[in-house]
Coordinates of C-alpha atoms and ligand atoms in Angstrom, one line a residue:
M544 CA 17.8 91.3 57.3
A545 CA 15.1 89.3 59.2
A546 CA 11.4 90.4 58.9
I547 CA 10.0 92.0 61.8
V548 CA 6.7 90.2 62.8
N549 CA 4.5 92.0 65.2
P550 CA 3.5 89.5 68.0
P551 CA -0.2 88.9 68.4
P552 CA -1.9 91.1 70.8
I553 CA -2.3 88.4 73.4
E554 CA -3.9 90.8 76.0
A555 CA -6.4 92.2 73.7
L556 CA -7.4 88.6 72.4
R557 CA -7.7 87.5 75.9
G558 CA -10.3 90.4 76.4
L559 CA -12.4 88.3 73.9
R560 CA -13.3 86.0 76.7
T561 CA -15.4 88.7 78.2
K562 CA -17.3 89.4 75.0
V563 CA -18.2 85.9 73.9
A564 CA -20.2 82.8 75.6
G565 CA -18.1 80.2 73.8
P566 CA -14.6 79.1 74.8
V567 CA -11.5 80.9 73.5
F568 CA -8.5 78.8 73.0
M569 CA -5.0 80.4 73.0
A570 CA -1.5 78.7 72.9
E571 CA -1.6 78.7 76.8
D572 CA -4.6 76.6 77.2
A573 CA -5.2 73.0 77.4
G574 CA -7.2 72.1 74.6
Y575 CA -5.4 74.6 72.2
D576 CA -3.4 71.8 70.3
E577 CA -6.8 69.8 69.7
A578 CA -8.7 72.9 68.9
R579 CA -6.3 74.1 66.1
R580 CA -6.2 70.7 64.2
V581 CA -7.9 70.4 60.7
W582 CA -8.6 67.4 58.7
N583 CA -5.6 67.9 56.3
G584 CA -2.6 66.9 58.5
M585 CA -0.3 69.0 56.1
I586 CA -1.7 72.1 57.7
D587 CA -0.1 72.9 61.0
R588 CA -0.9 76.6 61.8
R589 CA -0.7 78.2 65.1
P590 CA -3.6 80.8 65.4
A591 CA -3.4 83.3 68.0
A592 CA -6.8 82.7 69.0
I593 CA -9.6 80.1 68.2
V594 CA -13.0 81.2 69.3
R595 CA -15.7 78.5 69.4
A596 CA -19.0 80.4 69.0
V597 CA -21.9 78.9 71.0
T598 CA -24.5 81.6 69.6
V599 CA -24.6 83.7 66.8
A600 CA -24.2 86.7 69.3
D601 CA -20.5 85.3 69.4
I602 CA -19.9 86.1 65.9
G603 CA -20.1 89.9 66.0
P604 CA -17.3 90.5 68.7
V605 CA -15.0 88.0 66.8
I606 CA -15.3 90.2 63.6
E607 CA -15.0 93.3 65.4
A608 CA -11.8 92.2 67.0
A609 CA -10.1 90.8 63.6
R610 CA -10.8 94.3 62.1
R611 CA -9.9 96.4 65.3
L612 CA -6.6 94.4 65.8
R613 CA -6.0 94.0 62.0
L614 CA -5.6 90.2 62.4
P615 CA -6.3 87.7 59.7
L616 CA -9.7 85.8 60.3
A617 CA -10.5 82.4 59.2
I618 CA -13.8 80.8 59.3
R619 CA -14.4 77.1 60.1
G620 CA -17.3 74.7 59.7
G621 CA -16.2 71.2 59.5
G622 CA -12.5 72.0 59.1
H623 CA -12.4 69.7 56.1
N624 CA -11.1 72.4 53.7
V625 CA -8.3 70.7 51.7
A626 CA -6.4 73.9 51.1
G627 CA -6.4 74.5 55.0
N628 CA -8.5 77.6 54.8
G629 CA -10.1 76.9 58.0
T630 CA -7.2 78.0 60.2
V631 CA -4.5 80.6 60.0
D632 CA -1.2 81.3 61.4
G633 CA -1.2 84.3 64.1
G634 CA -4.5 85.2 63.3
I635 CA -8.2 84.3 64.8
V636 CA -10.2 81.3 64.0
L637 CA -13.9 81.6 64.1
D638 CA -14.9 77.9 64.9
L639 CA -18.5 77.3 64.3
S640 CA -18.5 73.7 65.0
A641 CA -20.8 74.1 68.1
L642 CA -23.7 75.6 66.2
S643 CA -25.0 72.6 64.6
R644 CA -28.6 72.3 65.0
V645 CA -30.6 70.8 62.3
E646 CA -34.3 71.4 62.3
V647 CA -36.7 69.5 59.7
D648 CA -39.9 70.6 58.5
P649 CA -41.3 67.4 57.1
K650 CA -44.6 69.0 55.9
A651 CA -42.8 71.8 53.9
R652 CA -39.9 69.5 53.0
T653 CA -37.4 72.0 54.0
V654 CA -34.2 71.8 56.4
R655 CA -32.7 74.4 58.3
V656 CA -29.0 73.6 59.3
E657 CA -26.8 75.9 61.5
A658 CA -23.4 76.3 59.9
G659 CA -21.1 74.1 62.2
A660 CA -23.1 70.9 61.3
T661 CA -21.5 68.2 59.5
L662 CA -23.0 66.1 56.9
A663 CA -23.9 63.1 59.2
Y664 CA -26.0 65.5 61.3
I665 CA -28.3 66.4 58.3
D666 CA -28.8 62.8 57.1
R667 CA -29.5 61.6 60.7
A668 CA -32.1 64.4 61.2
T669 CA -33.8 63.7 57.8
E670 CA -33.7 60.0 57.9
P671 CA -36.9 59.5 60.1
H672 CA -38.8 61.6 57.8
A673 CA -37.5 59.5 54.8
L674 CA -36.1 62.7 53.4
A675 CA -32.8 63.7 52.2
V676 CA -30.9 66.9 51.2
P677 CA -28.4 66.7 48.4
I678 CA -25.1 67.0 49.9
G679 CA -21.7 65.5 49.9
V680 CA -20.4 61.8 50.5
V681 CA -18.2 61.7 53.5
S682 CA -20.1 62.2 56.5
G683 CA -17.7 64.3 58.7
T684 CA -17.4 67.1 56.1
G685 CA -18.8 70.4 57.3
I686 CA -22.1 71.4 55.6
A687 CA -20.9 75.2 55.4
G688 CA -17.7 74.8 53.3
L689 CA -19.2 72.2 51.3
T690 CA -22.2 74.2 50.3
L691 CA -20.5 77.6 49.8
G692 CA -18.3 75.7 47.2
G693 CA -21.0 73.8 45.5
G694 CA -21.8 70.4 47.0
F695 CA -21.4 67.5 45.0
G696 CA -22.9 64.1 46.1
W697 CA -25.0 61.1 45.2
L698 CA -28.0 63.0 44.5
T699 CA -26.5 65.6 42.1
R700 CA -28.0 64.1 38.9
A701 CA -31.3 63.7 40.7
Y702 CA -31.7 67.1 42.4
G703 CA -28.5 69.2 41.5
L704 CA -25.7 70.3 44.0
S705 CA -26.3 71.6 47.4
V706 CA -26.4 75.1 46.3
D707 CA -29.1 74.3 43.8
N708 CA -31.3 73.4 46.6
L709 CA -30.4 76.2 49.0
I710 CA -33.6 78.4 49.7
Q711 CA -32.2 80.9 52.0
A712 CA -29.1 81.7 54.4
E713 CA -28.5 84.0 57.2
V714 CA -25.2 85.7 56.9
V715 CA -23.0 88.1 59.4
T716 CA -21.4 90.4 57.0
A717 CA -18.1 92.1 57.4
N718 CA -19.8 95.3 59.3
G719 CA -21.5 92.9 61.7
E720 CA -24.7 92.9 60.1
L721 CA -27.1 90.0 60.4
V722 CA -28.6 89.5 56.9
R723 CA -31.1 86.9 55.4
T724 CA -30.4 86.2 52.0
S725 CA -32.7 84.4 49.2
A726 CA -33.6 84.8 45.9
T727 CA -35.6 87.9 46.8
E728 CA -33.3 89.2 49.8
H729 CA -30.0 90.6 48.9
P730 CA -30.2 88.5 45.7
E731 CA -26.6 89.2 44.5
L732 CA -25.3 87.9 47.8
F733 CA -27.4 84.8 47.6
W734 CA -25.8 84.5 43.9
G735 CA -22.5 84.9 45.3
I736 CA -22.7 82.2 48.2
R737 CA -23.9 79.6 45.9
G738 CA -20.4 78.8 44.6
G739 CA -18.2 81.7 45.7
G740 CA -17.0 80.3 49.0
G741 CA -16.8 82.1 52.1
N742 CA -15.9 85.5 50.7
F743 CA -18.8 87.4 51.7
G744 CA -19.6 86.9 55.4
V745 CA -20.2 84.4 58.0
V746 CA -23.1 82.3 57.3
T747 CA -24.9 81.2 60.4
S748 CA -27.6 79.0 58.7
F749 CA -28.5 77.5 55.7
T750 CA -32.1 76.4 54.7
F751 CA -32.5 73.7 51.9
R752 CA -35.1 71.8 49.9
A753 CA -35.3 68.0 50.9
Y754 CA -36.7 65.2 48.9
P755 CA -38.4 61.9 49.5
L756 CA -35.7 59.2 49.8
G757 CA -35.2 55.9 51.4
P758 CA -35.1 54.8 54.2
R759 CA -33.3 52.4 52.0
I760 CA -31.9 53.1 48.6
L761 CA -30.5 51.0 45.7
A762 CA -26.8 51.7 46.0
G763 CA -23.5 49.9 45.4
T764 CA -20.3 49.3 43.3
F765 CA -19.1 47.3 40.3
I766 CA -15.3 46.6 40.4
Y767 CA -12.8 46.1 37.7
P768 CA -9.1 45.0 37.8
K769 CA -6.5 47.2 35.9
P770 CA -6.5 45.1 32.7
R771 CA -10.2 45.6 32.0
W772 CA -10.2 49.7 33.0
T773 CA -10.0 51.1 29.3
A774 CA -12.9 48.7 28.2
A775 CA -15.1 49.3 31.4
L776 CA -14.5 53.0 31.2
R777 CA -15.5 53.1 27.3
A778 CA -18.6 50.9 28.4
Y779 CA -19.3 53.5 31.3
R780 CA -19.0 56.5 29.1
D781 CA -21.6 55.0 26.5
W782 CA -23.8 54.0 29.2
T783 CA -23.9 57.4 30.7
A784 CA -25.2 59.0 27.7
G785 CA -28.9 59.2 28.2
L786 CA -29.3 57.9 31.9
P787 CA -32.2 58.6 34.1
D788 CA -31.4 61.6 36.4
A789 CA -32.1 59.3 39.5
L790 CA -28.7 57.5 38.9
T791 CA -25.8 59.3 40.0
S792 CA -22.5 57.4 39.6
I793 CA -18.8 58.0 40.5
V794 CA -16.1 56.1 39.3
T795 CA -13.0 55.9 41.7
F796 CA -9.6 54.5 41.1
M797 CA -7.6 53.5 44.2
V798 CA -5.6 50.7 46.1
P799 CA -8.3 49.2 48.4
P800 CA -7.9 49.5 52.1
P801 CA -6.5 46.3 53.5
D802 CA -9.8 45.5 55.5
W803 CA -11.9 45.2 52.2
E804 CA -9.8 42.2 51.2
L805 CA -9.7 43.1 47.6
G806 CA -5.9 42.6 47.1
N807 CA -3.5 45.3 47.0
E808 CA -3.4 46.5 43.4
A809 CA -5.3 49.5 42.2
L810 CA -9.0 48.9 41.2
M811 CA -11.6 50.7 39.3
F812 CA -14.8 51.0 41.3
I813 CA -18.1 52.5 39.6
G814 CA -20.2 53.5 42.6
F815 CA -23.6 54.4 42.1
A816 CA -27.0 55.5 44.0
W817 CA -30.5 55.3 42.5
A818 CA -32.5 57.9 43.9
S819 CA -36.2 56.6 43.1
P820 CA -38.5 54.0 44.8
D821 CA -38.8 52.1 41.6
V822 CA -36.1 49.7 42.3
A823 CA -36.9 47.3 39.4
E824 CA -36.2 50.3 36.9
G825 CA -32.9 51.0 38.8
Q826 CA -32.0 47.3 38.4
A827 CA -32.6 47.6 34.8
V828 CA -30.4 50.6 34.4
L829 CA -27.6 48.7 36.5
E830 CA -28.2 45.6 34.2
R831 CA -27.3 47.5 31.0
L832 CA -23.8 48.5 32.5
R833 CA -23.6 44.9 33.7
Q834 CA -24.0 43.6 30.2
A835 CA -21.6 46.3 28.5
A836 CA -18.6 45.5 31.1
R837 CA -19.3 42.9 33.4
P838 CA -17.7 43.5 36.9
D839 CA -15.3 41.0 38.4
V840 CA -16.9 41.9 41.7
E841 CA -20.1 43.7 42.7
V842 CA -21.8 44.9 45.7
L843 CA -25.3 45.6 45.2
D844 CA -28.0 46.1 48.1
P845 CA -30.7 48.3 49.5
V846 CA -28.9 50.2 52.1
R847 CA -29.9 52.9 54.6
W848 CA -29.0 56.4 53.3
P849 CA -27.0 57.3 56.2
D850 CA -25.0 54.2 55.9
W851 CA -24.4 54.7 52.2
Q852 CA -23.4 58.6 53.0
A853 CA -20.8 57.1 55.4
A854 CA -19.5 54.0 53.5
F855 CA -16.2 55.8 52.6
D856 CA -15.6 57.6 55.8
A857 CA -13.0 55.3 57.1
I858 CA -10.7 55.8 54.1
L859 CA -10.4 59.5 54.4
P860 CA -9.6 59.9 58.3
K861 CA -8.8 63.3 59.9
G862 CA -5.0 64.0 60.0
V863 CA -4.0 62.4 56.5
R864 CA -1.8 64.6 54.5
A865 CA -3.6 65.8 51.5
Y866 CA -3.3 67.6 48.2
W867 CA -6.1 67.6 45.6
K868 CA -6.6 69.1 42.0
N869 CA -9.8 69.1 39.7
A870 CA -11.0 69.7 36.1
S871 CA -14.2 69.6 34.3
F872 CA -14.9 67.9 30.8
D873 CA -17.3 68.1 28.0
R874 CA -16.7 64.4 27.0
L875 CA -14.8 61.1 27.5
D876 CA -13.1 60.3 24.3
D877 CA -11.0 57.3 23.9
S878 CA -7.9 59.5 24.2
M879 CA -9.0 60.6 27.7
I880 CA -9.8 57.2 28.7
D881 CA -6.3 56.0 27.9
A882 CA -4.8 59.1 29.7
I883 CA -6.9 58.3 32.9
A884 CA -6.0 54.7 32.6
D885 CA -2.4 55.4 32.5
Q886 CA -2.3 57.9 35.1
A887 CA -4.4 55.9 37.7
G888 CA -2.3 52.8 36.9
R889 CA 0.6 54.6 38.4
L890 CA -1.1 54.2 41.8
T891 CA 0.7 51.7 43.9
W892 CA -0.1 52.7 47.5
F893 CA -3.1 52.8 49.7
G894 CA -4.4 56.3 50.1
T895 CA -4.8 58.6 47.1
A896 CA -7.5 58.3 44.7
A897 CA -9.1 59.8 41.7
D898 CA -12.9 60.3 40.9
V899 CA -14.7 60.8 37.9
H900 CA -18.1 62.3 38.6
H901 CA -20.9 62.0 36.0
M902 CA -22.7 65.3 36.0
E903 CA -25.6 66.3 33.6
G904 CA -29.2 65.4 34.8
A905 CA -30.7 68.1 37.3
F906 CA -27.1 69.6 37.7
G907 CA -26.8 70.6 34.1
R908 CA -30.2 72.0 33.6
V909 CA -29.6 74.8 36.1
P910 CA -29.0 77.8 34.0
E911 CA -25.2 79.1 33.9
D912 CA -26.1 82.6 35.3
A913 CA -28.3 81.2 38.3
T914 CA -25.4 80.5 40.6
A915 CA -21.8 81.4 41.0
F916 CA -20.8 77.7 40.5
P917 CA -18.8 77.4 37.5
N918 CA -19.6 75.4 34.2
R919 CA -22.9 73.7 34.1
T920 CA -22.0 72.2 30.7
A921 CA -19.6 69.8 32.4
R922 CA -20.5 66.3 31.5
Y923 CA -17.7 64.8 33.9
W924 CA -15.8 66.2 36.5
L925 CA -12.4 64.7 37.7
N926 CA -11.1 65.0 41.3
I927 CA -7.7 63.8 41.8
Y928 CA -7.2 63.5 45.6
G929 CA -3.9 62.7 47.1
Y930 CA -4.0 61.7 50.5
W931 CA -1.1 59.7 52.6
G932 CA 0.4 59.4 56.0
D933 CA 4.1 59.8 55.9
P934 CA 5.7 63.4 55.4
A935 CA 8.6 61.6 53.6
D936 CA 6.0 61.0 50.9
D937 CA 4.8 64.6 50.3
A938 CA 7.0 65.3 47.1
D939 CA 6.2 62.0 45.5
R940 CA 2.3 62.2 46.1
I941 CA 2.2 65.8 45.2
A942 CA 3.9 65.0 41.9
W943 CA 1.5 62.2 41.0
V944 CA -1.7 64.4 41.3
R945 CA 0.1 67.3 39.6
G946 CA 1.3 64.8 36.9
F947 CA -2.2 63.3 36.5
A948 CA -3.8 66.9 36.5
G949 CA -1.3 67.9 33.9
A950 CA -1.9 64.8 31.6
M951 CA -5.6 65.9 31.7
A952 CA -5.4 69.6 31.2
P953 CA -5.3 69.6 27.3
H954 CA -8.8 67.9 27.4
A955 CA -10.2 70.3 30.3
M956 CA -13.0 72.8 30.0
A957 CA -12.7 76.2 31.8
G958 CA -14.1 75.6 35.3
Q959 CA -12.8 74.3 38.4
Y960 CA -14.4 73.4 41.8
I961 CA -12.7 75.3 44.6
N962 CA -13.7 72.6 47.3
F963 CA -11.6 70.1 45.3
M964 CA -8.4 72.5 45.2
G965 CA -5.5 72.1 47.1
A966 CA -3.0 74.7 48.4
G967 CA 0.2 76.1 47.2
D968 CA 0.5 75.3 43.6
G969 CA 2.0 78.7 42.9
R970 CA -0.9 80.4 41.5
D971 CA -1.9 83.8 42.9
D972 CA -5.6 84.5 44.1
R973 CA -6.7 86.0 40.8
Q974 CA -5.2 83.2 38.7
K975 CA -7.1 80.6 41.0
A976 CA -10.3 82.5 40.8
L977 CA -10.0 83.0 37.0
A978 CA -9.4 79.2 36.5
A979 CA -12.2 78.4 38.9
Y980 CA -14.9 80.9 37.5
G981 CA -13.8 82.2 34.3
R982 CA -13.8 86.0 33.5
E983 CA -17.7 86.8 33.5
K984 CA -18.5 85.1 36.8
L985 CA -15.2 86.3 38.5
D986 CA -16.3 89.9 37.5
R987 CA -19.8 89.4 39.0
L988 CA -18.2 87.8 42.2
V989 CA -15.8 90.8 42.5
R990 CA -18.8 93.3 42.3
V991 CA -20.7 91.2 45.1
K992 CA -17.3 91.3 47.1
Q993 CA -16.9 95.0 46.6
R994 CA -20.3 95.6 48.1
Y995 CA -20.3 93.0 51.0
D996 CA -16.7 92.9 52.0
P997 CA -14.6 95.6 50.4
E998 CA -11.8 95.5 52.7
N999 CA -11.4 91.8 52.0
L1000 CA -11.8 90.9 55.9
F1001 CA -12.8 87.3 54.6
R1002 CA -9.7 86.5 52.6
I1003 CA -8.4 83.2 54.4
N1004 CA -10.3 81.3 51.6
H1005 CA -10.3 80.8 47.7
N1006 CA -10.2 84.5 47.7
I1007 CA -12.1 86.8 45.3
P1008 CA -10.0 90.0 46.0
P1009 CA -12.3 93.0 45.9
G1010 CA -9.9 95.1 43.7
V1011 CA -9.3 92.5 41.1
K1012 CA -10.7 92.6 37.7
A1013 CA -11.0 89.4 35.7
G1014 CA -9.8 90.9 32.4
G1015 CA -7.1 93.1 34.0
Ligands
FAD345 P1 -13.7 74.3 56.6 O1 -12.4 74.0 56.6 O2 -14.3 74.4 58.1 O3 -14.2 75.4 56.0 C1 -13.8 75.7 54.7 C2 -13.9 77.1 54.1 O4 -15.1 77.4 54.1 C3 -13.6 78.2 55.1 O5 -12.2 78.4 54.9 C4 -14.3 79.4 54.8 O6 -13.8 80.2 53.8 C5 -15.5 78.5 54.5 N1 -16.6 78.7 55.3 C6 -16.7 77.5 56.5 N2 -17.7 77.9 57.2 C7 -18.3 79.2 56.9 C8 -19.2 79.9 57.1 N3 -20.0 79.5 58.2 N4 -19.3 81.1 56.7 C9 -18.6 81.5 55.9 N5 -17.6 80.8 55.3 C10 -17.3 79.6 56.0 N6 -16.9 68.1 48.5 C11 -18.0 67.9 47.8 O7 -18.6 68.7 47.3 N7 -18.6 66.5 47.9 C12 -18.1 65.7 48.5 O8 -18.6 64.7 48.7 C13 -16.6 66.1 49.5 N8 -16.2 65.0 50.1 C14 -15.2 65.5 51.0 C15 -14.7 64.5 51.7 C16 -13.2 64.7 52.5 C17 -12.8 63.7 53.4 C18 -13.1 66.0 52.3 C19 -11.6 66.5 53.1 C20 -13.6 67.0 51.6 C21 -14.5 66.6 50.7 N9 -15.2 67.5 49.8 C22 -16.2 67.2 49.0 C23 -14.8 69.0 49.9 C24 -15.4 69.8 50.8 O9 -16.3 70.2 50.2 C25 -14.6 71.0 51.2 O10 -13.2 70.5 51.6 C26 -15.1 72.0 52.1 O11 -14.2 73.4 52.2 C27 -15.1 71.4 53.4 O12 -16.0 72.4 54.3 P2 -15.7 72.5 55.9 O13 -16.8 73.3 56.3 O14 -15.7 71.0 56.3 O15 -14.4 73.1 55.8

């Protein structure tokens, strides 16, 4: 017998228009199709209503309606969530993209960011003050989802993750209350939102520490052809031991986009950013890598920080189909390097890539129990990010991502980054949360969830179910 699905309460949802200042998009409205689109083109959901909040006061009525009408509620910042958690079939989407003001206090070196801002807004606002906040590397990503999961980027080794630089946040909790959270106000909530995702409430603003940087920084890429990957990766591994914190690097394997004019074979790119005004020292550090593994091609120039932050935007446009997996490692031994070269060597198409992030530095000095983000002992973090255009390629591309992750699993540590996780890999919420956080952190996250969202209103995310015991 076919399942009986309750139709969404259309009239009640139309009633939201009288309660909020922002627009409400429903299937009947022009703009609905555009409003429901998210970055991952595989995610094609039809929410009953999309409410674009234009003031913080718009959030309360949306929470109230979702509870009263018993509808699933998805919270959206930049819409870049790979698993598609910024939208939901048949429920309400609270879209915060119009709340995007960024205020810089150059004296205090702090930056207050409204939750709908994308990374580009922050870099644009801090650049005139020669300051930067540690955030991610693709400028259209939302600050909210990025920060709530962790926030990897070109300043991770110099200053830590985005969460490590969060001073306070304002959050509307499941009961509609607006609270400020910091190390001293609602400290458990503050611990939970630094890695635990959107499980505990709707964040309306984040306040970050900022650091002197730029306006130009030394950044660039060394490029290696396939026959040299193994040797170059071994040299890279040796070079990363004992590097100054100022140098953050990411190794990327991908077929370059046609307009880079680098051919159509997969290449290995070592990208780096030097977060110090001492350019001569940065050059000397890079010269050591050059001597150990001379690149076939290199691009190395002082570059404006916002330009470097947007350098890879074009290869990851909105609407591509995507499936990602990640893993953390305490080493890169020769057998792992062989496995990475073998798996990455199977890439024959443009779109889809894998990154090895070098961690340690400021990231590694944050005590494990200081934030919900998992695994501070990781020395390297692998992100396998499948993306492609043609639905006919879905099975093949997803199989490549899974095959790569499977080959690396025997070498991996406990601890996965929720922001680099795709959807639909057959694991339930508890299994995913356990793989991400481990038992101890998951138990603590569950306690925070029980206090701030016991009914699991905020469940369209990498969910921490309030009734779950990690050990259970
Ligand atoms: P959304 O889809 O809008 O939101 C994601 C989830 O965050 C929501 O489901 C919700 O659970 C939660 N959320 C969003 N806003 C709020 C809020 N105000 N209050 C409470 N919960 C909220 N990650 C990195 O660390 N570094 C990178 O360099 C990086 N680059 C990326 C590049 C691309 C092209 C993409 C697609 C992703 C990248 N990511 C990166 C991963 C990124 O951090 C996650 O996809 C993140 O979820 C995106 O956040 P968003 O606000 O854009 O997403």
